[in-house]
Amino acid sequence: MAWVVLFVSAALETVWATALGESHGFTRPGPTLVFVATIAVSLGAFGYVLRHIPISTAYAVWTGTGAALTVLWGMATGAEPVTALRLLFIAGIVGCAVGLKLVPARSTRGRPRRDSVPRTLPRG
């Protein structure tokens, strides 16, 4: 489930980044409101993801996926040119994100799992 939320959060990154550009320095209320709403949901979802996926992997996948989707959106809307090299580099970003998902996490033998560490210090 955390991986699904991560990709939804990355897609929302595309929305808020596009809205930020369209807000013209927060002078246009519509895009500004879209920016504020989607960045809040995107970062909230990303915070949830970090409880389940190590930040090193999650952040790389989140930013890479968001960047690739933003460029693809720019191409789809005609704001950016579609070239073979751009598509090749986007494929590279996506390939790296998939690779990070497929590589197994390093063993944590002998150390408690991050989610099993007490949140407060024991009294004593």
Tab-separated table of N, CA, C and O in Angstrom:
chain	number	residue	atom	x	y	z
A	1	MET	N	0.815	-1.193	0.000
A	1	MET	CA	0.000	0.000	0.000
A	1	MET	C	0.861	1.260	0.000
A	1	MET	O	0.511	2.243	-0.640
A	2	ALA	N	1.976	1.225	0.731
A	2	ALA	CA	2.839	2.404	0.813
A	2	ALA	C	3.384	2.791	-0.564
A	2	ALA	O	3.532	3.981	-0.860
A	3	TRP	N	3.649	1.787	-1.412
A	3	TRP	CA	4.168	2.089	-2.749
A	3	TRP	C	3.103	2.773	-3.606
A	3	TRP	O	3.417	3.684	-4.381
A	4	VAL	N	1.872	2.372	-3.468
A	4	VAL	CA	0.784	3.030	-4.204
A	4	VAL	C	0.666	4.486	-3.756
A	4	VAL	O	0.564	5.397	-4.583
A	5	VAL	N	0.693	4.700	-2.451
A	5	VAL	CA	0.614	6.060	-1.908
A	5	VAL	C	1.813	6.888	-2.384
A	5	VAL	O	1.665	8.067	-2.712
A	6	LEU	N	2.983	6.265	-2.458
A	6	LEU	CA	4.172	6.977	-2.933
A	6	LEU	C	3.975	7.469	-4.363
A	6	LEU	O	4.276	8.622	-4.683
A	7	PHE	N	3.448	6.626	-5.240
A	7	PHE	CA	3.264	7.032	-6.627
A	7	PHE	C	2.141	8.057	-6.774
A	7	PHE	O	2.234	8.960	-7.603
A	8	VAL	N	1.107	7.962	-5.963
A	8	VAL	CA	0.055	8.989	-5.971
A	8	VAL	C	0.638	10.319	-5.500
A	8	VAL	O	0.386	11.376	-6.093
A	9	SER	N	1.445	10.278	-4.458
A	9	SER	CA	2.094	11.487	-3.956
A	9	SER	C	3.001	12.108	-5.009
A	9	SER	O	3.052	13.332	-5.168
A	10	ALA	N	3.718	11.273	-5.749
A	10	ALA	CA	4.588	11.773	-6.821
A	10	ALA	C	3.768	12.399	-7.939
A	10	ALA	O	4.161	13.424	-8.513
A	11	ALA	N	2.619	11.801	-8.250
A	11	ALA	CA	1.742	12.391	-9.273
A	11	ALA	C	1.225	13.749	-8.802
A	11	ALA	O	1.144	14.706	-9.592
A	12	LEU	N	0.907	13.846	-7.518
A	12	LEU	CA	0.473	15.140	-6.979
A	12	LEU	C	1.612	16.156	-6.991
A	12	LEU	O	1.365	17.360	-7.102
A	13	GLU	N	2.845	15.678	-6.899
A	13	GLU	CA	3.997	16.581	-7.029
A	13	GLU	C	3.983	17.250	-8.399
A	13	GLU	O	4.279	18.441	-8.533
A	14	THR	N	3.617	16.504	-9.407
A	14	THR	CA	3.498	17.055	-10.757
A	14	THR	C	2.436	18.148	-10.791
A	14	THR	O	2.636	19.205	-11.386
A	15	VAL	N	1.309	17.892	-10.128
A	15	VAL	CA	0.225	18.878	-10.114
A	15	VAL	C	0.667	20.144	-9.397
A	15	VAL	O	0.488	21.253	-9.909
A	16	TRP	N	1.263	20.000	-8.197
A	16	TRP	CA	1.619	21.226	-7.473
A	16	TRP	C	2.763	21.970	-8.139
A	16	TRP	O	2.812	23.206	-8.109
A	17	ALA	N	3.689	21.260	-8.755
A	17	ALA	CA	4.781	21.949	-9.453
A	17	ALA	C	4.237	22.729	-10.650
A	17	ALA	O	4.640	23.880	-10.889
A	18	THR	N	3.314	22.134	-11.373
A	18	THR	CA	2.702	22.821	-12.511
A	18	THR	C	1.882	24.019	-12.033
A	18	THR	O	1.960	25.107	-12.608
A	19	ALA	N	1.108	23.836	-10.979
A	19	ALA	CA	0.306	24.936	-10.430
A	19	ALA	C	1.201	26.062	-9.926
A	19	ALA	O	0.865	27.248	-10.088
A	20	LEU	N	2.329	25.715	-9.338
A	20	LEU	CA	3.262	26.741	-8.869
A	20	LEU	C	3.736	27.598	-10.032
A	20	LEU	O	3.770	28.830	-9.940
A	21	GLY	N	4.085	26.960	-11.135
A	21	GLY	CA	4.506	27.716	-12.315
A	21	GLY	C	3.390	28.589	-12.860
A	21	GLY	O	3.615	29.726	-13.287
A	22	GLU	N	2.174	28.058	-12.844
A	22	GLU	CA	1.025	28.807	-13.363
A	22	GLU	C	0.559	29.916	-12.424
A	22	GLU	O	-0.197	30.790	-12.837
A	23	SER	N	0.989	29.879	-11.170
A	23	SER	CA	0.541	30.894	-10.206
A	23	SER	C	1.226	32.241	-10.414
A	23	SER	O	0.782	33.238	-9.862
A	24	HIS	N	2.294	32.248	-11.214
A	24	HIS	CA	3.045	33.488	-11.484
A	24	HIS	C	3.409	34.202	-10.183
A	24	HIS	O	3.040	35.356	-9.962
A	25	GLY	N	4.129	33.475	-9.334
A	25	GLY	CA	4.575	34.065	-8.058
A	25	GLY	C	3.437	34.277	-7.076
A	25	GLY	O	3.432	35.242	-6.323
A	26	PHE	N	2.469	33.388	-7.087
A	26	PHE	CA	1.297	33.423	-6.195
A	26	PHE	C	0.403	34.644	-6.444
A	26	PHE	O	-0.291	35.103	-5.541
A	27	THR	N	0.406	35.170	-7.668
A	27	THR	CA	-0.440	36.320	-7.988
A	27	THR	C	-1.766	35.898	-8.615
A	27	THR	O	-2.667	36.721	-8.734
A	28	ARG	N	-1.897	34.635	-9.009
A	28	ARG	CA	-3.145	34.132	-9.594
A	28	ARG	C	-3.793	33.177	-8.598
A	28	ARG	O	-3.220	32.149	-8.245
A	29	PRO	N	-4.984	33.521	-8.103
A	29	PRO	CA	-5.591	32.740	-7.007
A	29	PRO	C	-5.917	31.286	-7.350
A	29	PRO	O	-5.705	30.411	-6.511
A	30	GLY	N	-6.412	30.997	-8.544
A	30	GLY	CA	-6.774	29.611	-8.887
A	30	GLY	C	-5.595	28.657	-8.794
A	30	GLY	O	-5.637	27.678	-8.019
A	31	PRO	N	-4.531	28.903	-9.564
A	31	PRO	CA	-3.368	28.014	-9.467
A	31	PRO	C	-2.727	28.018	-8.078
A	31	PRO	O	-2.203	26.991	-7.637
A	32	THR	N	-2.798	29.138	-7.382
A	32	THR	CA	-2.232	29.198	-6.030
A	32	THR	C	-2.992	28.260	-5.094
A	32	THR	O	-2.375	27.534	-4.296
A	33	LEU	N	-4.322	28.251	-5.194
A	33	LEU	CA	-5.116	27.348	-4.353
A	33	LEU	C	-4.856	25.886	-4.708
A	33	LEU	O	-4.760	25.040	-3.812
A	34	VAL	N	-4.723	25.585	-5.997
A	34	VAL	CA	-4.395	24.212	-6.413
A	34	VAL	C	-3.036	23.823	-5.851
A	34	VAL	O	-2.859	22.711	-5.327
A	35	PHE	N	-2.066	24.734	-5.919
A	35	PHE	CA	-0.732	24.477	-5.374
A	35	PHE	C	-0.808	24.151	-3.882
A	35	PHE	O	-0.271	23.142	-3.429
A	36	VAL	N	-1.475	25.008	-3.117
A	36	VAL	CA	-1.535	24.827	-1.657
A	36	VAL	C	-2.212	23.505	-1.303
A	36	VAL	O	-1.717	22.745	-0.458
A	37	ALA	N	-3.321	23.211	-1.959
A	37	ALA	CA	-4.054	21.970	-1.644
A	37	ALA	C	-3.246	20.732	-2.014
A	37	ALA	O	-3.138	19.790	-1.220
A	38	THR	N	-2.662	20.734	-3.216
A	38	THR	CA	-1.968	19.517	-3.647
A	38	THR	C	-0.627	19.325	-2.951
A	38	THR	O	-0.227	18.185	-2.714
A	39	ILE	N	0.050	20.406	-2.596
A	39	ILE	CA	1.314	20.211	-1.871
A	39	ILE	C	1.030	19.676	-0.469
A	39	ILE	O	1.775	18.834	0.042
A	40	ALA	N	-0.068	20.130	0.147
A	40	ALA	CA	-0.404	19.624	1.482
A	40	ALA	C	-0.716	18.125	1.432
A	40	ALA	O	-0.209	17.346	2.253
A	41	VAL	N	-1.514	17.710	0.461
A	41	VAL	CA	-1.861	16.290	0.348
A	41	VAL	C	-0.636	15.465	-0.056
A	41	VAL	O	-0.384	14.396	0.496
A	42	SER	N	0.145	15.983	-0.996
A	42	SER	CA	1.330	15.263	-1.464
A	42	SER	C	2.334	15.041	-0.334
A	42	SER	O	2.834	13.927	-0.149
A	43	LEU	N	2.633	16.095	0.414
A	43	LEU	CA	3.599	15.948	1.509
A	43	LEU	C	3.041	15.133	2.663
A	43	LEU	O	3.776	14.383	3.321
A	44	GLY	N	1.743	15.254	2.923
A	44	GLY	CA	1.122	14.415	3.951
A	44	GLY	C	1.217	12.944	3.587
A	44	GLY	O	1.553	12.097	4.416
A	45	ALA	N	0.933	12.638	2.331
A	45	ALA	CA	1.039	11.251	1.857
A	45	ALA	C	2.484	10.776	1.913
A	45	ALA	O	2.763	9.636	2.303
A	46	PHE	N	3.409	11.652	1.551
A	46	PHE	CA	4.821	11.277	1.595
A	46	PHE	C	5.254	10.998	3.036
A	46	PHE	O	6.039	10.079	3.287
A	47	GLY	N	4.741	11.767	3.970
A	47	GLY	CA	5.030	11.506	5.383
A	47	GLY	C	4.561	10.121	5.807
A	47	GLY	O	5.243	9.406	6.543
A	48	TYR	N	3.372	9.727	5.329
A	48	TYR	CA	2.869	8.375	5.601
A	48	TYR	C	3.820	7.321	5.017
A	48	TYR	O	4.142	6.331	5.664
A	49	VAL	N	4.250	7.559	3.783
A	49	VAL	CA	5.138	6.617	3.093
A	49	VAL	C	6.423	6.400	3.894
A	49	VAL	O	6.917	5.270	3.987
A	50	LEU	N	6.954	7.460	4.481
A	50	LEU	CA	8.225	7.353	5.199
A	50	LEU	C	8.133	6.490	6.454
A	50	LEU	O	9.160	6.098	7.001
A	51	ARG	N	6.931	6.162	6.886
A	51	ARG	CA	6.771	5.233	8.008
A	51	ARG	C	6.940	3.787	7.558
A	51	ARG	O	7.060	2.891	8.383
A	52	HIS	N	6.944	3.568	6.227
A	52	HIS	CA	6.965	2.210	5.702
A	52	HIS	C	8.113	1.919	4.737
A	52	HIS	O	8.450	0.757	4.536
A	53	ILE	N	8.663	2.940	4.129
A	53	ILE	CA	9.733	2.775	3.145
A	53	ILE	C	10.902	3.656	3.586
A	53	ILE	O	10.681	4.809	3.961
A	54	PRO	N	12.137	3.162	3.551
A	54	PRO	CA	13.283	3.984	3.953
A	54	PRO	C	13.345	5.277	3.128
A	54	PRO	O	13.077	5.285	1.927
A	55	ILE	N	13.704	6.371	3.787
A	55	ILE	CA	13.696	7.672	3.127
A	55	ILE	C	14.633	7.713	1.924
A	55	ILE	O	14.343	8.375	0.925
A	56	SER	N	15.749	7.017	1.996
A	56	SER	CA	16.697	7.045	0.874
A	56	SER	C	16.050	6.539	-0.410
A	56	SER	O	16.225	7.120	-1.482
A	57	THR	N	15.278	5.489	-0.317
A	57	THR	CA	14.585	4.948	-1.487
A	57	THR	C	13.350	5.775	-1.813
A	57	THR	O	13.126	6.151	-2.966
A	58	ALA	N	12.550	6.064	-0.807
A	58	ALA	CA	11.290	6.778	-1.039
A	58	ALA	C	11.517	8.147	-1.669
A	58	ALA	O	10.827	8.522	-2.618
A	59	TYR	N	12.484	8.896	-1.169
A	59	TYR	CA	12.708	10.244	-1.692
A	59	TYR	C	13.206	10.199	-3.130
A	59	TYR	O	12.771	10.985	-3.973
A	60	ALA	N	14.108	9.269	-3.417
A	60	ALA	CA	14.614	9.148	-4.789
A	60	ALA	C	13.493	8.764	-5.754
A	60	ALA	O	13.380	9.337	-6.845
A	61	VAL	N	12.660	7.825	-5.370
A	61	VAL	CA	11.548	7.416	-6.227
A	61	VAL	C	10.543	8.555	-6.366
A	61	VAL	O	10.056	8.850	-7.460
A	62	TRP	N	10.245	9.243	-5.271
A	62	TRP	CA	9.267	10.344	-5.273
A	62	TRP	C	9.716	11.486	-6.177
A	62	TRP	O	8.958	11.930	-7.039
A	63	THR	N	10.950	11.925	-5.997
A	63	THR	CA	11.419	13.052	-6.814
A	63	THR	C	11.624	12.640	-8.273
A	63	THR	O	11.289	13.405	-9.180
A	64	GLY	N	12.158	11.446	-8.497
A	64	GLY	CA	12.375	10.989	-9.868
A	64	GLY	C	11.072	10.816	-10.620
A	64	GLY	O	10.926	11.262	-11.765
A	65	THR	N	10.099	10.183	-9.978
A	65	THR	CA	8.803	9.984	-10.612
A	65	THR	C	8.104	11.315	-10.844
A	65	THR	O	7.552	11.563	-11.926
A	66	GLY	N	8.144	12.185	-9.844
A	66	GLY	CA	7.533	13.504	-10.000
A	66	GLY	C	8.177	14.311	-11.111
A	66	GLY	O	7.485	14.961	-11.907
A	67	ALA	N	9.499	14.254	-11.195
A	67	ALA	CA	10.202	14.985	-12.257
A	67	ALA	C	9.848	14.424	-13.629
A	67	ALA	O	9.571	15.181	-14.568
A	68	ALA	N	9.845	13.115	-13.756
A	68	ALA	CA	9.524	12.494	-15.042
A	68	ALA	C	8.098	12.826	-15.467
A	68	ALA	O	7.846	13.186	-16.627
A	69	LEU	N	7.160	12.738	-14.537
A	69	LEU	CA	5.768	13.059	-14.866
A	69	LEU	C	5.602	14.533	-15.223
A	69	LEU	O	4.805	14.872	-16.107
A	70	THR	N	6.339	15.403	-14.548
A	70	THR	CA	6.245	16.832	-14.850
A	70	THR	C	6.745	17.119	-16.259
A	70	THR	O	6.124	17.885	-17.007
A	71	VAL	N	7.851	16.519	-16.648
A	71	VAL	CA	8.371	16.706	-18.006
A	71	VAL	C	7.399	16.121	-19.026
A	71	VAL	O	7.110	16.751	-20.060
A	72	LEU	N	6.866	14.939	-18.748
A	72	LEU	CA	5.897	14.330	-19.669
A	72	LEU	C	4.650	15.208	-19.809
A	72	LEU	O	4.105	15.357	-20.909
A	73	TRP	N	4.194	15.790	-18.711
A	73	TRP	CA	3.049	16.698	-18.761
A	73	TRP	C	3.382	17.918	-19.630
A	73	TRP	O	2.564	18.350	-20.446
A	74	GLY	N	4.574	18.466	-19.460
A	74	GLY	CA	4.993	19.591	-20.282
A	74	GLY	C	5.007	19.240	-21.759
A	74	GLY	O	4.600	20.039	-22.612
A	75	MET	N	5.454	18.047	-22.071
A	75	MET	CA	5.454	17.602	-23.465
A	75	MET	C	4.025	17.395	-23.974
A	75	MET	O	3.703	17.752	-25.111
A	76	ALA	N	3.181	16.805	-23.148
A	76	ALA	CA	1.800	16.522	-23.560
A	76	ALA	C	1.009	17.803	-23.817
A	76	ALA	O	0.139	17.826	-24.693
A	77	THR	N	1.325	18.854	-23.080
A	77	THR	CA	0.602	20.120	-23.239
A	77	THR	C	1.250	21.034	-24.268
A	77	THR	O	0.731	22.107	-24.547
A	78	GLY	N	2.400	20.632	-24.791
A	78	GLY	CA	3.082	21.451	-25.783
A	78	GLY	C	3.989	22.519	-25.201
A	78	GLY	O	4.576	23.308	-25.937
A	79	ALA	N	4.126	22.537	-23.889
A	79	ALA	CA	4.990	23.529	-23.244
A	79	ALA	C	6.469	23.214	-23.448
A	79	ALA	O	7.314	24.096	-23.352
A	80	GLU	N	6.769	21.942	-23.709
A	80	GLU	CA	8.150	21.515	-23.938
A	80	GLU	C	8.182	20.636	-25.179
A	80	GLU	O	7.220	19.912	-25.454
A	81	PRO	N	9.296	20.685	-25.899
A	81	PRO	CA	9.373	19.860	-27.108
A	81	PRO	C	9.549	18.376	-26.771
A	81	PRO	O	10.130	18.025	-25.754
A	82	VAL	N	9.022	17.549	-27.644
A	82	VAL	CA	9.199	16.105	-27.526
A	82	VAL	C	10.372	15.721	-28.418
A	82	VAL	O	10.343	15.944	-29.619
A	83	THR	N	11.432	15.184	-27.795
A	83	THR	CA	12.586	14.734	-28.569
A	83	THR	C	12.974	13.334	-28.108
A	83	THR	O	12.630	12.915	-26.993
A	84	ALA	N	13.688	12.642	-28.951
A	84	ALA	CA	14.133	11.288	-28.604
A	84	ALA	C	15.030	11.310	-27.371
A	84	ALA	O	14.921	10.434	-26.501
A	85	LEU	N	15.914	12.306	-27.278
A	85	LEU	CA	16.801	12.368	-26.115
A	85	LEU	C	16.027	12.624	-24.827
A	85	LEU	O	16.324	12.015	-23.789
A	86	ARG	N	15.052	13.505	-24.860
A	86	ARG	CA	14.236	13.745	-23.659
A	86	ARG	C	13.547	12.460	-23.216
A	86	ARG	O	13.525	12.130	-22.035
A	87	LEU	N	12.956	11.749	-24.177
A	87	LEU	CA	12.279	10.495	-23.846
A	87	LEU	C	13.256	9.453	-23.308
A	87	LEU	O	12.937	8.715	-22.375
A	88	LEU	N	14.454	9.406	-23.860
A	88	LEU	CA	15.481	8.483	-23.378
A	88	LEU	C	15.854	8.795	-21.924
A	88	LEU	O	15.924	7.882	-21.087
A	89	PHE	N	16.050	10.073	-21.629
A	89	PHE	CA	16.436	10.438	-20.262
A	89	PHE	C	15.296	10.229	-19.267
A	89	PHE	O	15.533	9.839	-18.117
A	90	ILE	N	14.065	10.464	-19.695
A	90	ILE	CA	12.924	10.174	-18.825
A	90	ILE	C	12.855	8.675	-18.555
A	90	ILE	O	12.611	8.248	-17.425
A	91	ALA	N	13.084	7.869	-19.578
A	91	ALA	CA	13.107	6.414	-19.383
A	91	ALA	C	14.202	6.027	-18.389
A	91	ALA	O	14.014	5.116	-17.576
A	92	GLY	N	15.321	6.721	-18.436
A	92	GLY	CA	16.400	6.468	-17.474
A	92	GLY	C	15.981	6.775	-16.052
A	92	GLY	O	16.266	6.008	-15.123
A	93	ILE	N	15.282	7.901	-15.861
A	93	ILE	CA	14.795	8.256	-14.522
A	93	ILE	C	13.827	7.189	-14.023
A	93	ILE	O	13.934	6.713	-12.887
A	94	VAL	N	12.886	6.805	-14.868
A	94	VAL	CA	11.898	5.793	-14.478
A	94	VAL	C	12.591	4.456	-14.204
A	94	VAL	O	12.278	3.773	-13.223
A	95	GLY	N	13.555	4.096	-15.037
A	95	GLY	CA	14.291	2.847	-14.824
A	95	GLY	C	15.026	2.835	-13.496
A	95	GLY	O	15.039	1.815	-12.794
A	96	CYS	N	15.617	3.957	-13.141
A	96	CYS	CA	16.317	4.046	-11.850
A	96	CYS	C	15.332	3.932	-10.686
A	96	CYS	O	15.628	3.274	-9.681
A	97	ALA	N	14.176	4.553	-10.803
A	97	ALA	CA	13.172	4.462	-9.746
A	97	ALA	C	12.697	3.023	-9.584
A	97	ALA	O	12.584	2.512	-8.462
A	98	VAL	N	12.453	2.350	-10.685
A	98	VAL	CA	12.043	0.939	-10.633
A	98	VAL	C	13.163	0.092	-10.025
A	98	VAL	O	12.914	-0.786	-9.198
A	99	GLY	N	14.394	0.384	-10.404
A	99	GLY	CA	15.532	-0.349	-9.851
A	99	GLY	C	15.623	-0.216	-8.343
A	99	GLY	O	15.878	-1.206	-7.637
A	100	LEU	N	15.398	0.984	-7.822
A	100	LEU	CA	15.426	1.177	-6.371
A	100	LEU	C	14.322	0.387	-5.680
A	100	LEU	O	14.500	-0.106	-4.568
A	101	LYS	N	13.193	0.259	-6.338
A	101	LYS	CA	12.101	-0.533	-5.771
A	101	LYS	C	12.455	-2.017	-5.745
A	101	LYS	O	12.127	-2.729	-4.807
A	102	LEU	N	13.165	-2.470	-6.767
A	102	LEU	CA	13.466	-3.898	-6.888
A	102	LEU	C	14.650	-4.360	-6.044
A	102	LEU	O	14.736	-5.536	-5.693
A	103	VAL	N	15.568	-3.460	-5.716
A	103	VAL	CA	16.746	-3.835	-4.939
A	103	VAL	C	16.313	-4.082	-3.498
A	103	VAL	O	15.656	-3.244	-2.884
A	104	PRO	N	16.673	-5.232	-2.944
A	104	PRO	CA	16.265	-5.511	-1.565
A	104	PRO	C	16.963	-4.567	-0.583
A	104	PRO	O	18.100	-4.135	-0.804
A	105	ALA	N	16.241	-4.249	0.489
A	105	ALA	CA	16.813	-3.399	1.534
A	105	ALA	C	17.962	-4.128	2.212
A	105	ALA	O	17.981	-5.359	2.291
A	106	ARG	N	18.915	-3.374	2.714
A	106	ARG	CA	20.054	-3.948	3.422
A	106	ARG	C	19.571	-4.646	4.692
A	106	ARG	O	18.638	-4.206	5.334
A	107	SER	N	20.232	-5.709	5.030
A	107	SER	CA	19.877	-6.463	6.226
A	107	SER	C	20.064	-5.605	7.465
A	107	SER	O	20.999	-4.843	7.580
A	108	THR	N	19.146	-5.766	8.416
A	108	THR	CA	19.246	-5.041	9.677
A	108	THR	C	19.484	-6.000	10.834
A	108	THR	O	19.078	-5.745	11.953
A	109	ARG	N	20.155	-7.126	10.550
A	109	ARG	CA	20.416	-8.104	11.608
A	109	ARG	C	21.126	-7.454	12.785
A	109	ARG	O	22.063	-6.683	12.607
A	110	GLY	N	20.642	-7.765	13.976
A	110	GLY	CA	21.280	-7.256	15.175
A	110	GLY	C	20.799	-5.875	15.574
A	110	GLY	O	21.145	-5.376	16.625
A	111	ARG	N	20.005	-5.241	14.740
A	111	ARG	CA	19.472	-3.922	15.071
A	111	ARG	C	17.950	-3.998	15.046
A	111	ARG	O	17.388	-4.696	14.212
A	112	PRO	N	17.305	-3.269	15.939
A	112	PRO	CA	15.840	-3.289	15.898
A	112	PRO	C	15.339	-2.601	14.638
A	112	PRO	O	15.996	-1.703	14.119
A	113	ARG	N	14.204	-3.056	14.157
A	113	ARG	CA	13.589	-2.381	13.013
A	113	ARG	C	13.188	-0.976	13.423
A	113	ARG	O	12.841	-0.728	14.573
A	114	ARG	N	13.218	-0.081	12.482
A	114	ARG	CA	12.930	1.315	12.775
A	114	ARG	C	11.545	1.491	13.378
A	114	ARG	O	11.349	2.294	14.278
A	115	ASP	N	10.571	0.712	12.923
A	115	ASP	CA	9.219	0.883	13.435
A	115	ASP	C	8.996	0.183	14.773
A	115	ASP	O	7.938	0.300	15.358
A	116	SER	N	10.016	-0.540	15.277
A	116	SER	CA	9.863	-1.198	16.566
A	116	SER	C	10.587	-0.464	17.683
A	116	SER	O	10.538	-0.871	18.822
A	117	VAL	N	11.255	0.632	17.368
A	117	VAL	CA	11.962	1.409	18.378
A	117	VAL	C	10.941	2.212	19.170
A	117	VAL	O	10.059	2.851	18.596
A	118	PRO	N	11.034	2.187	20.526
A	118	PRO	CA	10.070	2.944	21.323
A	118	PRO	C	10.120	4.432	20.975
A	118	PRO	O	11.179	4.992	20.713
A	119	ARG	N	8.957	5.047	21.000
A	119	ARG	CA	8.868	6.476	20.672
A	119	ARG	C	9.295	7.365	21.839
A	119	ARG	O	9.617	8.515	21.645
A	120	THR	N	9.255	6.838	23.042
A	120	THR	CA	9.665	7.625	24.210
A	120	THR	C	10.705	6.834	24.984
A	120	THR	O	10.811	5.614	24.863
A	121	LEU	N	11.464	7.539	25.786
A	121	LEU	CA	12.473	6.879	26.610
A	121	LEU	C	11.798	6.202	27.793
A	121	LEU	O	10.841	6.735	28.350
A	122	PRO	N	12.303	5.026	28.182
A	122	PRO	CA	11.708	4.353	29.345
A	122	PRO	C	12.001	5.144	30.624
A	122	PRO	O	13.043	5.782	30.745
A	123	ARG	N	11.068	5.109	31.534
A	123	ARG	CA	11.275	5.786	32.820
A	123	ARG	C	11.955	4.823	33.769
A	123	ARG	O	11.682	3.660	33.780
A	124	GLY	N	12.821	5.365	34.539
A	124	GLY	CA	13.429	4.379	35.378
A	124	GLY	C	14.279	4.865	36.411
A	124	GLY	O	14.860	4.425	37.227
